[in-house]
C-alpha cells in the first residue's frame, strides 16, 4: 500500500489533478491527497508517472507494508479523541462597545451669525445636538449591537464551515476522510456517509430549527424590546449626561454685522452670535452611551445560551464518535482483508497514530 505526499513546493499548477482523483485542490488551488491519497500496487506505475510530471518536484510516494487493519477502529477512536472543542469564555462574548462605531449626522447651521444673543446661539446649538445625536439614542445603541452581533455572535449561528461548529466538524471530517481512504485502500467497505460529520447543537444545522439560534434570537429580541431603555437607565446613573450638560462642549462666537443705514444715513452695525463645536458634544455623548451599553449585563445572558449549546454539542459529538468507531469496527470485522492482516503501510500507520 502506498500513498501520495504533497510538499510545500506545490505551485498550484493543477496538472496532477487532471491525472488522478487521489489528489484534489485545496482552497489555495494547491494539490492535497484526497482521502489520504492511498492507492494499491496496480496503480503504482501511473502514480510514478504523475510524480515525475510535477515540474517542481512537489509530489512523492510514501512506501510501507505490514500494518494491521484491525487496529484502525482503535486508531480512529484515538485520533478523534485528540480533537478538542474550544472553550468559550464570558470574555469571548463580552460587549466592548468602544470597539464599535456610532455614527451621527454632521451638525448644520454652525458659524451662521443669525442669533441676537449668546444664550440664543447656545440654545440653537443644544437643539441641533439633540436633533442629530441625543434624541437618536435608540439608533446609536442598535448600531453598536448590530456590530457586536456580527463580530462576536455570528459564528455561533452560522452553520457552514466558516462558523464555530462547522470549523470543529471539519477537523472530525478530515480525520474520517483519512481513515476512510486507508480502509478503502485496504479493501474495507464503508458506508458512503462514514466521512460525514455534521453535528450541531440541538441536532439541526437548519437555522430555522436550531435551538441555539432560537435562544440567541430571544436574547436579541429582548434587547430590542427593552435594551435601549436599560442602556438609558444606566446612562442616567452616569453624572452630567442630561441633554443640557453637553453644552459644556459647545461654544459660540460673535461679530458685528451690517444692519442697514440709520435715519441720518450712517451705516448701522449690531452684534450677532453663532454656535459651533456641536460635534464635540456628540462625540462626548456617544462615549457616555458606549459606557452605559457596557454596564448593561446583556452579554452574560448571551454567554449562558452559548454555554448551554456547547454542552449539548459536546454530548452529541461523543455519540457521533462512538457511532463512527462502531461503523468502522463492523466494516473491519466484515472484511476479509482485515482478517488476513493484508497490508496497510507503515507510513499510513504512522499517519494514523
Ligand atoms: S503538478 Fe506539482 S505543482 Fe502542480 S498542482 Fe500537482 S503537486 Fe502542485
Short mmCIF file of C-alpha atoms and ligand atoms in Angstrom, two decimals:
data_model
loop_
_atom_site.label_atom_id
_atom_site.label_comp_id
_atom_site.label_asym_id
_atom_site.label_seq_id
_atom_site.Cartn_x
_atom_site.Cartn_y
_atom_site.Cartn_z
CA UNK A 1 0.00 0.00 0.00
CA UNK A 2 1.29 3.42 -0.95
CA UNK A 3 0.12 6.99 -0.90
CA UNK A 4 0.78 10.37 -2.48
CA UNK A 5 2.58 13.01 -0.42
CA UNK A 6 2.50 16.68 -1.49
CA UNK A 7 5.17 19.05 -0.19
CA UNK A 8 5.03 22.82 0.34
CA UNK A 9 6.78 23.25 -3.03
CA UNK A 10 3.43 22.82 -4.83
CA UNK A 11 2.76 25.87 -7.03
CA UNK A 12 -0.89 25.04 -7.71
CA UNK A 13 -0.40 24.42 -11.46
CA UNK A 14 -3.17 21.80 -11.33
CA UNK A 15 -1.51 19.30 -13.73
CA UNK A 16 -1.58 16.34 -11.37
CA UNK A 17 -5.25 17.00 -10.52
CA UNK A 18 -6.15 16.24 -14.13
CA UNK A 19 -4.46 12.86 -13.88
CA UNK A 20 -5.96 11.35 -10.72
CA UNK A 21 -8.80 11.74 -8.27
CA UNK A 22 -6.42 10.71 -5.48
CA UNK A 23 -5.25 14.33 -5.42
CA UNK A 24 -7.58 17.25 -5.01
CA UNK A 25 -7.41 21.04 -4.91
CA UNK A 26 -7.32 22.91 -1.60
CA UNK A 27 -8.68 26.43 -1.02
CA UNK A 28 -5.48 27.94 -2.49
CA UNK A 29 -5.55 25.74 -5.56
CA UNK A 30 -2.70 23.53 -4.34
CA UNK A 31 -2.80 19.76 -4.54
CA UNK A 32 -3.65 17.75 -1.41
CA UNK A 33 -4.19 14.00 -1.08
CA UNK A 34 -7.88 13.04 -1.31
CA UNK A 35 -8.91 10.63 1.45
CA UNK A 36 -5.26 10.23 2.39
CA UNK A 37 -4.16 9.68 -1.23
CA UNK A 38 -3.81 5.90 -0.78
CA UNK A 39 -3.56 3.52 -3.71
CA UNK A 40 -2.78 -0.12 -4.30
CA UNK A 41 0.20 -1.55 -6.18
CA UNK A 42 -1.62 -1.83 -9.51
CA UNK A 43 -1.75 2.00 -9.65
CA UNK A 44 1.97 2.40 -8.88
CA UNK A 45 3.20 2.86 -12.46
CA UNK A 46 0.64 5.59 -13.13
CA UNK A 47 1.41 7.20 -9.78
CA UNK A 48 5.13 7.33 -10.59
CA UNK A 49 4.30 8.99 -13.93
CA UNK A 50 2.26 11.66 -12.14
CA UNK A 51 5.07 12.25 -9.64
CA UNK A 52 7.65 12.57 -12.44
CA UNK A 53 5.46 15.05 -14.31
CA UNK A 54 5.40 17.56 -11.45
CA UNK A 55 7.83 20.29 -12.59
CA UNK A 56 8.68 21.48 -9.09
CA UNK A 57 9.15 18.03 -7.53
CA UNK A 58 6.36 18.66 -5.03
CA UNK A 59 5.00 15.11 -5.28
CA UNK A 60 6.36 11.89 -3.83
CA UNK A 61 5.13 8.42 -2.93
CA UNK A 62 5.37 7.12 0.61
CA UNK A 63 6.11 3.42 0.90
CA UNK A 64 5.03 0.96 3.56
CA UNK A 65 3.92 -2.55 4.29
CA UNK A 66 2.59 -4.71 7.03
CA UNK A 67 0.37 -2.78 9.46
CA UNK A 68 -2.78 -4.39 10.85
CA UNK A 69 -6.07 -3.04 9.52
CA UNK A 70 -7.89 -4.46 12.51
CA UNK A 71 -6.30 -1.71 14.62
CA UNK A 72 -7.99 1.00 12.54
CA UNK A 73 -11.05 1.43 14.80
CA UNK A 74 -8.87 1.92 17.87
CA UNK A 75 -6.69 4.40 15.98
CA UNK A 76 -9.75 6.22 14.74
CA UNK A 77 -11.04 6.49 18.30
CA UNK A 78 -7.70 7.96 19.43
CA UNK A 79 -7.44 10.37 16.50
CA UNK A 80 -10.98 11.70 17.03
CA UNK A 81 -10.44 11.98 20.79
CA UNK A 82 -7.46 14.26 20.16
CA UNK A 83 -9.68 16.93 18.62
CA UNK A 84 -10.75 19.41 21.26
CA UNK A 85 -13.86 21.53 21.24
CA UNK A 86 -12.68 25.09 22.00
CA UNK A 87 -13.84 26.69 25.22
CA UNK A 88 -15.99 29.79 25.03
CA UNK A 89 -15.47 32.17 27.94
CA UNK A 90 -17.56 35.10 29.09
CA UNK A 91 -14.77 37.34 27.83
CA UNK A 92 -15.16 35.88 24.31
CA UNK A 93 -18.69 37.28 24.05
CA UNK A 94 -18.22 40.32 26.25
CA UNK A 95 -19.56 43.59 24.92
CA UNK A 96 -16.83 46.21 24.46
CA UNK A 97 -18.93 48.97 22.96
CA UNK A 98 -15.83 51.14 22.47
CA UNK A 99 -14.70 48.69 19.76
CA UNK A 100 -17.72 49.61 17.62
CA UNK A 101 -18.62 52.76 15.77
CA UNK A 102 -21.56 55.07 16.35
CA UNK A 103 -22.43 57.48 13.58
CA UNK A 104 -24.50 60.64 13.73
CA UNK A 105 -25.03 63.26 11.04
CA UNK A 106 -22.78 66.28 10.86
CA UNK A 107 -24.25 69.40 12.52
CA UNK A 108 -25.98 72.00 10.37
CA UNK A 109 -26.07 75.76 10.93
CA UNK A 110 -22.71 76.24 12.66
CA UNK A 111 -20.94 79.59 12.10
CA UNK A 112 -24.14 81.30 10.96
CA UNK A 113 -24.22 84.65 12.74
CA UNK A 114 -28.01 84.60 12.99
CA UNK A 115 -28.63 84.94 16.73
CA UNK A 116 -29.15 88.10 18.69
CA UNK A 117 -27.62 86.80 21.92
CA UNK A 118 -25.16 84.27 23.25
CA UNK A 119 -27.93 82.36 25.03
CA UNK A 120 -30.00 82.08 21.83
CA UNK A 121 -26.97 80.78 19.94
CA UNK A 122 -26.32 78.19 22.66
CA UNK A 123 -29.99 77.13 22.70
CA UNK A 124 -29.83 76.60 18.96
CA UNK A 125 -26.63 74.58 19.43
CA UNK A 126 -28.35 72.39 22.01
CA UNK A 127 -31.33 71.87 19.69
CA UNK A 128 -29.04 70.83 16.86
CA UNK A 129 -27.17 68.45 19.19
CA UNK A 130 -30.50 66.94 20.21
CA UNK A 131 -31.68 66.62 16.62
CA UNK A 132 -28.64 64.82 15.25
CA UNK A 133 -27.50 62.86 18.29
CA UNK A 134 -29.12 62.97 21.72
CA UNK A 135 -32.62 62.11 20.51
CA UNK A 136 -31.16 59.40 18.23
CA UNK A 137 -30.01 57.22 21.13
CA UNK A 138 -32.01 54.16 20.00
CA UNK A 139 -30.45 54.20 16.55
CA UNK A 140 -26.98 54.65 18.05
CA UNK A 141 -27.39 51.82 20.57
CA UNK A 142 -28.76 49.43 17.95
CA UNK A 143 -25.91 50.34 15.62
CA UNK A 144 -23.47 49.07 18.24
CA UNK A 145 -25.49 45.93 18.85
CA UNK A 146 -25.62 45.03 15.17
CA UNK A 147 -21.81 45.21 15.05
CA UNK A 148 -21.47 43.26 18.29
CA UNK A 149 -23.76 40.55 16.96
CA UNK A 150 -21.77 40.32 13.73
CA UNK A 151 -18.41 40.38 15.49
CA UNK A 152 -19.00 38.11 18.49
CA UNK A 153 -22.13 36.06 17.80
CA UNK A 154 -22.44 35.40 14.09
CA UNK A 155 -20.09 32.42 14.14
CA UNK A 156 -22.35 30.65 16.64
CA UNK A 157 -25.36 30.77 14.38
CA UNK A 158 -23.51 30.17 11.13
CA UNK A 159 -23.74 26.53 10.18
CA UNK A 160 -21.34 26.18 7.27
CA UNK A 161 -17.58 25.62 7.52
CA UNK A 162 -16.95 29.27 8.38
CA UNK A 163 -18.99 29.00 11.58
CA UNK A 164 -17.89 27.85 15.02
CA UNK A 165 -19.47 24.39 14.79
CA UNK A 166 -18.54 23.87 11.15
CA UNK A 167 -14.86 24.51 11.84
CA UNK A 168 -14.80 21.83 14.55
CA UNK A 169 -16.82 19.45 12.39
CA UNK A 170 -14.28 19.96 9.59
CA UNK A 171 -11.49 18.62 11.84
CA UNK A 172 -13.52 15.47 12.51
CA UNK A 173 -14.37 15.15 8.82
CA UNK A 174 -10.68 15.39 7.83
CA UNK A 175 -9.77 12.55 10.18
CA UNK A 176 -12.69 10.42 8.99
CA UNK A 177 -11.73 11.01 5.36
CA UNK A 178 -8.20 9.90 6.03
CA UNK A 179 -9.36 6.72 7.75
CA UNK A 180 -11.91 6.08 5.02
CA UNK A 181 -9.11 6.34 2.46
CA UNK A 182 -6.92 3.91 4.40
CA UNK A 183 -9.79 1.49 4.93
CA UNK A 184 -10.90 1.58 1.30
CA UNK A 185 -7.35 1.07 0.05
CA UNK A 186 -7.17 -1.97 2.36
CA UNK A 187 -10.32 -3.43 0.85
CA UNK A 188 -12.69 -2.47 3.66
CA UNK A 189 -16.11 -1.28 2.53
CA UNK A 190 -17.60 1.64 4.44
CA UNK A 191 -20.98 3.34 4.04
CA UNK A 192 -20.81 6.49 1.88
CA UNK A 193 -21.75 8.76 4.79
CA UNK A 194 -18.96 7.45 7.03
CA UNK A 195 -16.87 10.55 6.21
CA UNK A 196 -19.61 12.99 7.08
CA UNK A 197 -19.55 14.70 10.44
CA UNK A 198 -22.37 17.20 10.76
CA UNK A 199 -23.06 17.71 14.45
CA UNK A 200 -24.82 20.84 15.67
CA UNK A 201 -26.29 21.97 18.98
CA UNK A 202 -29.91 20.97 19.17
CA UNK A 203 -29.20 18.43 16.46
CA UNK A 204 -30.04 20.62 13.48
CA UNK A 205 -27.96 22.66 11.06
CA UNK A 206 -31.07 24.34 9.81
CA UNK A 207 -31.11 27.88 11.10
CA UNK A 208 -34.89 27.79 11.43
CA UNK A 209 -34.84 24.67 13.64
CA UNK A 210 -31.73 25.45 15.63
CA UNK A 211 -32.28 25.69 19.37
CA UNK A 212 -29.22 27.93 19.67
CA UNK A 213 -30.46 30.34 17.01
CA UNK A 214 -33.79 30.40 18.76
CA UNK A 215 -32.15 31.21 22.10
CA UNK A 216 -29.92 33.92 20.62
CA UNK A 217 -32.86 35.43 18.78
CA UNK A 218 -34.83 35.54 22.01
CA UNK A 219 -31.92 37.43 23.63
CA UNK A 220 -31.66 39.84 20.70
CA UNK A 221 -35.41 40.41 20.65
CA UNK A 222 -35.33 41.07 24.39
CA UNK A 223 -32.66 43.62 23.78
CA UNK A 224 -34.54 45.35 21.02
CA UNK A 225 -37.70 45.42 23.14
CA UNK A 226 -36.19 46.81 26.30
CA UNK A 227 -32.43 47.03 25.80
CA UNK A 228 -32.39 50.69 24.79
CA UNK A 229 -34.32 51.62 27.91
CA UNK A 230 -31.87 49.59 30.03
CA UNK A 231 -28.97 51.47 28.47
CA UNK A 232 -30.65 54.83 29.04
CA UNK A 233 -31.28 53.91 32.68
CA UNK A 234 -27.56 53.18 33.05
CA UNK A 235 -26.77 56.46 31.29
CA UNK A 236 -28.85 58.40 33.78
CA UNK A 237 -26.66 56.97 36.57
CA UNK A 238 -23.59 58.49 34.92
CA UNK A 239 -23.14 62.08 36.16
CA UNK A 240 -23.54 65.04 33.74
CA UNK A 241 -25.36 63.20 30.99
CA UNK A 242 -28.57 65.22 30.68
CA UNK A 243 -29.07 66.99 27.38
CA UNK A 244 -28.06 70.42 28.66
CA UNK A 245 -24.90 69.04 30.33
CA UNK A 246 -23.36 68.64 26.89
CA UNK A 247 -23.49 72.43 26.39
CA UNK A 248 -20.10 72.41 28.07
CA UNK A 249 -18.58 71.03 24.84
CA UNK A 250 -20.27 73.53 22.56
CA UNK A 251 -19.27 77.12 22.05
CA UNK A 252 -20.42 80.39 20.46
CA UNK A 253 -18.80 83.26 18.61
CA UNK A 254 -19.90 86.82 17.95
CA UNK A 255 -19.19 89.58 15.44
CA UNK A 256 -20.52 92.94 14.36
CA UNK A 257 -22.62 92.63 11.24
CA UNK A 258 -24.01 95.32 8.95
CA UNK A 259 -27.62 96.19 9.83
CA UNK A 260 -28.53 98.83 7.23
CA UNK A 261 -28.38 102.65 7.46
CA UNK A 262 -29.60 104.93 10.22
CA UNK A 263 -32.10 107.80 9.84
CA UNK A 264 -29.14 110.15 9.28
CA UNK A 265 -27.67 107.93 6.54
CA UNK A 266 -24.92 106.32 8.63
CA UNK A 267 -24.12 102.59 8.43
CA UNK A 268 -25.52 100.60 11.34
CA UNK A 269 -23.87 97.51 12.92
CA UNK A 270 -25.08 95.10 15.57
CA UNK A 271 -23.61 92.16 17.50
CA UNK A 272 -24.67 88.76 16.15
CA UNK A 273 -23.92 85.32 17.53
CA UNK A 274 -23.35 81.84 16.07
CA UNK A 275 -22.81 78.41 17.58
CA UNK A 276 -20.02 75.87 16.95
CA UNK A 277 -18.41 72.65 18.23
CA UNK A 278 -21.69 70.70 18.30
CA UNK A 279 -19.89 67.60 17.06
CA UNK A 280 -17.64 67.66 20.13
CA UNK A 281 -20.78 67.29 22.24
CA UNK A 282 -21.92 64.42 20.02
CA UNK A 283 -18.63 62.59 20.48
CA UNK A 284 -18.82 63.10 24.22
CA UNK A 285 -22.39 61.80 24.35
CA UNK A 286 -21.60 58.77 22.18
CA UNK A 287 -18.67 57.92 24.50
CA UNK A 288 -21.01 58.07 27.52
CA UNK A 289 -23.60 55.97 25.67
CA UNK A 290 -20.98 53.28 24.96
CA UNK A 291 -20.04 53.19 28.66
CA UNK A 292 -23.72 52.76 29.51
CA UNK A 293 -24.04 49.90 26.98
CA UNK A 294 -21.11 48.16 28.66
CA UNK A 295 -22.83 48.44 32.05
CA UNK A 296 -25.93 46.54 30.86
CA UNK A 297 -25.47 42.89 31.73
CA UNK A 298 -26.59 41.66 28.34
CA UNK A 299 -23.57 39.60 27.32
CA UNK A 300 -23.72 37.25 30.30
CA UNK A 301 -27.19 36.13 29.17
CA UNK A 302 -25.79 35.51 25.71
CA UNK A 303 -22.94 33.55 27.25
CA UNK A 304 -25.39 31.31 29.15
CA UNK A 305 -27.17 30.47 25.88
CA UNK A 306 -23.92 29.61 24.11
CA UNK A 307 -22.64 27.61 27.08
CA UNK A 308 -25.81 25.50 27.08
CA UNK A 309 -25.44 24.93 23.34
CA UNK A 310 -21.79 23.96 23.79
CA UNK A 311 -22.62 21.31 26.40
CA UNK A 312 -25.27 19.88 24.10
CA UNK A 313 -22.84 19.90 21.15
CA UNK A 314 -20.14 18.03 23.13
CA UNK A 315 -22.59 15.28 24.11
CA UNK A 316 -23.67 14.88 20.51
CA UNK A 317 -20.03 14.75 19.34
CA UNK A 318 -19.27 11.89 21.74
CA UNK A 319 -22.28 9.94 20.46
CA UNK A 320 -21.25 10.56 16.83
CA UNK A 321 -17.67 9.43 17.51
CA UNK A 322 -18.96 6.21 19.10
CA UNK A 323 -21.16 5.69 16.02
CA UNK A 324 -18.25 6.17 13.58
CA UNK A 325 -15.93 3.86 15.51
CA UNK A 326 -18.67 1.21 15.68
CA UNK A 327 -19.22 1.54 11.91
CA UNK A 328 -15.54 1.08 11.19
CA UNK A 329 -15.26 -1.85 13.63
CA UNK A 330 -18.16 -3.56 11.93
CA UNK A 331 -16.70 -2.94 8.47
CA UNK A 332 -13.29 -4.24 9.56
CA UNK A 333 -14.87 -7.33 11.13
CA UNK A 334 -16.72 -7.99 7.89
CA UNK A 335 -13.63 -7.58 5.79
CA UNK A 336 -11.54 -10.50 4.75
CA UNK A 337 -8.67 -8.10 4.29
CA UNK A 338 -8.59 -7.30 7.99
CA UNK A 339 -8.61 -10.96 8.98
CA UNK A 340 -5.73 -11.64 6.66
CA UNK A 341 -3.75 -8.71 8.03
CA UNK A 342 -3.14 -7.79 4.43
CA UNK A 343 -1.06 -4.70 4.42
CA UNK A 344 -1.74 -1.11 5.32
CA UNK A 345 1.57 0.68 5.01
CA UNK A 346 3.81 1.71 7.89
CA UNK A 347 3.58 5.23 6.55
CA UNK A 348 -0.17 5.04 6.92
CA UNK A 349 0.13 3.54 10.36
CA UNK A 350 2.34 6.46 11.33
CA UNK A 351 -0.10 8.86 9.76
CA UNK A 352 -2.98 7.41 11.69
CA UNK A 353 -1.29 7.45 15.08
S1 LIG B 1 1.73 19.04 -10.54
FE1 LIG B 1 3.01 19.58 -8.77
S2 LIG B 1 2.94 21.80 -8.63
FE2 LIG B 1 1.27 21.18 -9.99
S3 LIG B 1 -0.51 21.02 -8.61
FE3 LIG B 1 0.41 18.98 -8.74
S4 LIG B 1 1.81 18.92 -7.00
FE4 LIG B 1 1.32 21.04 -7.32
#
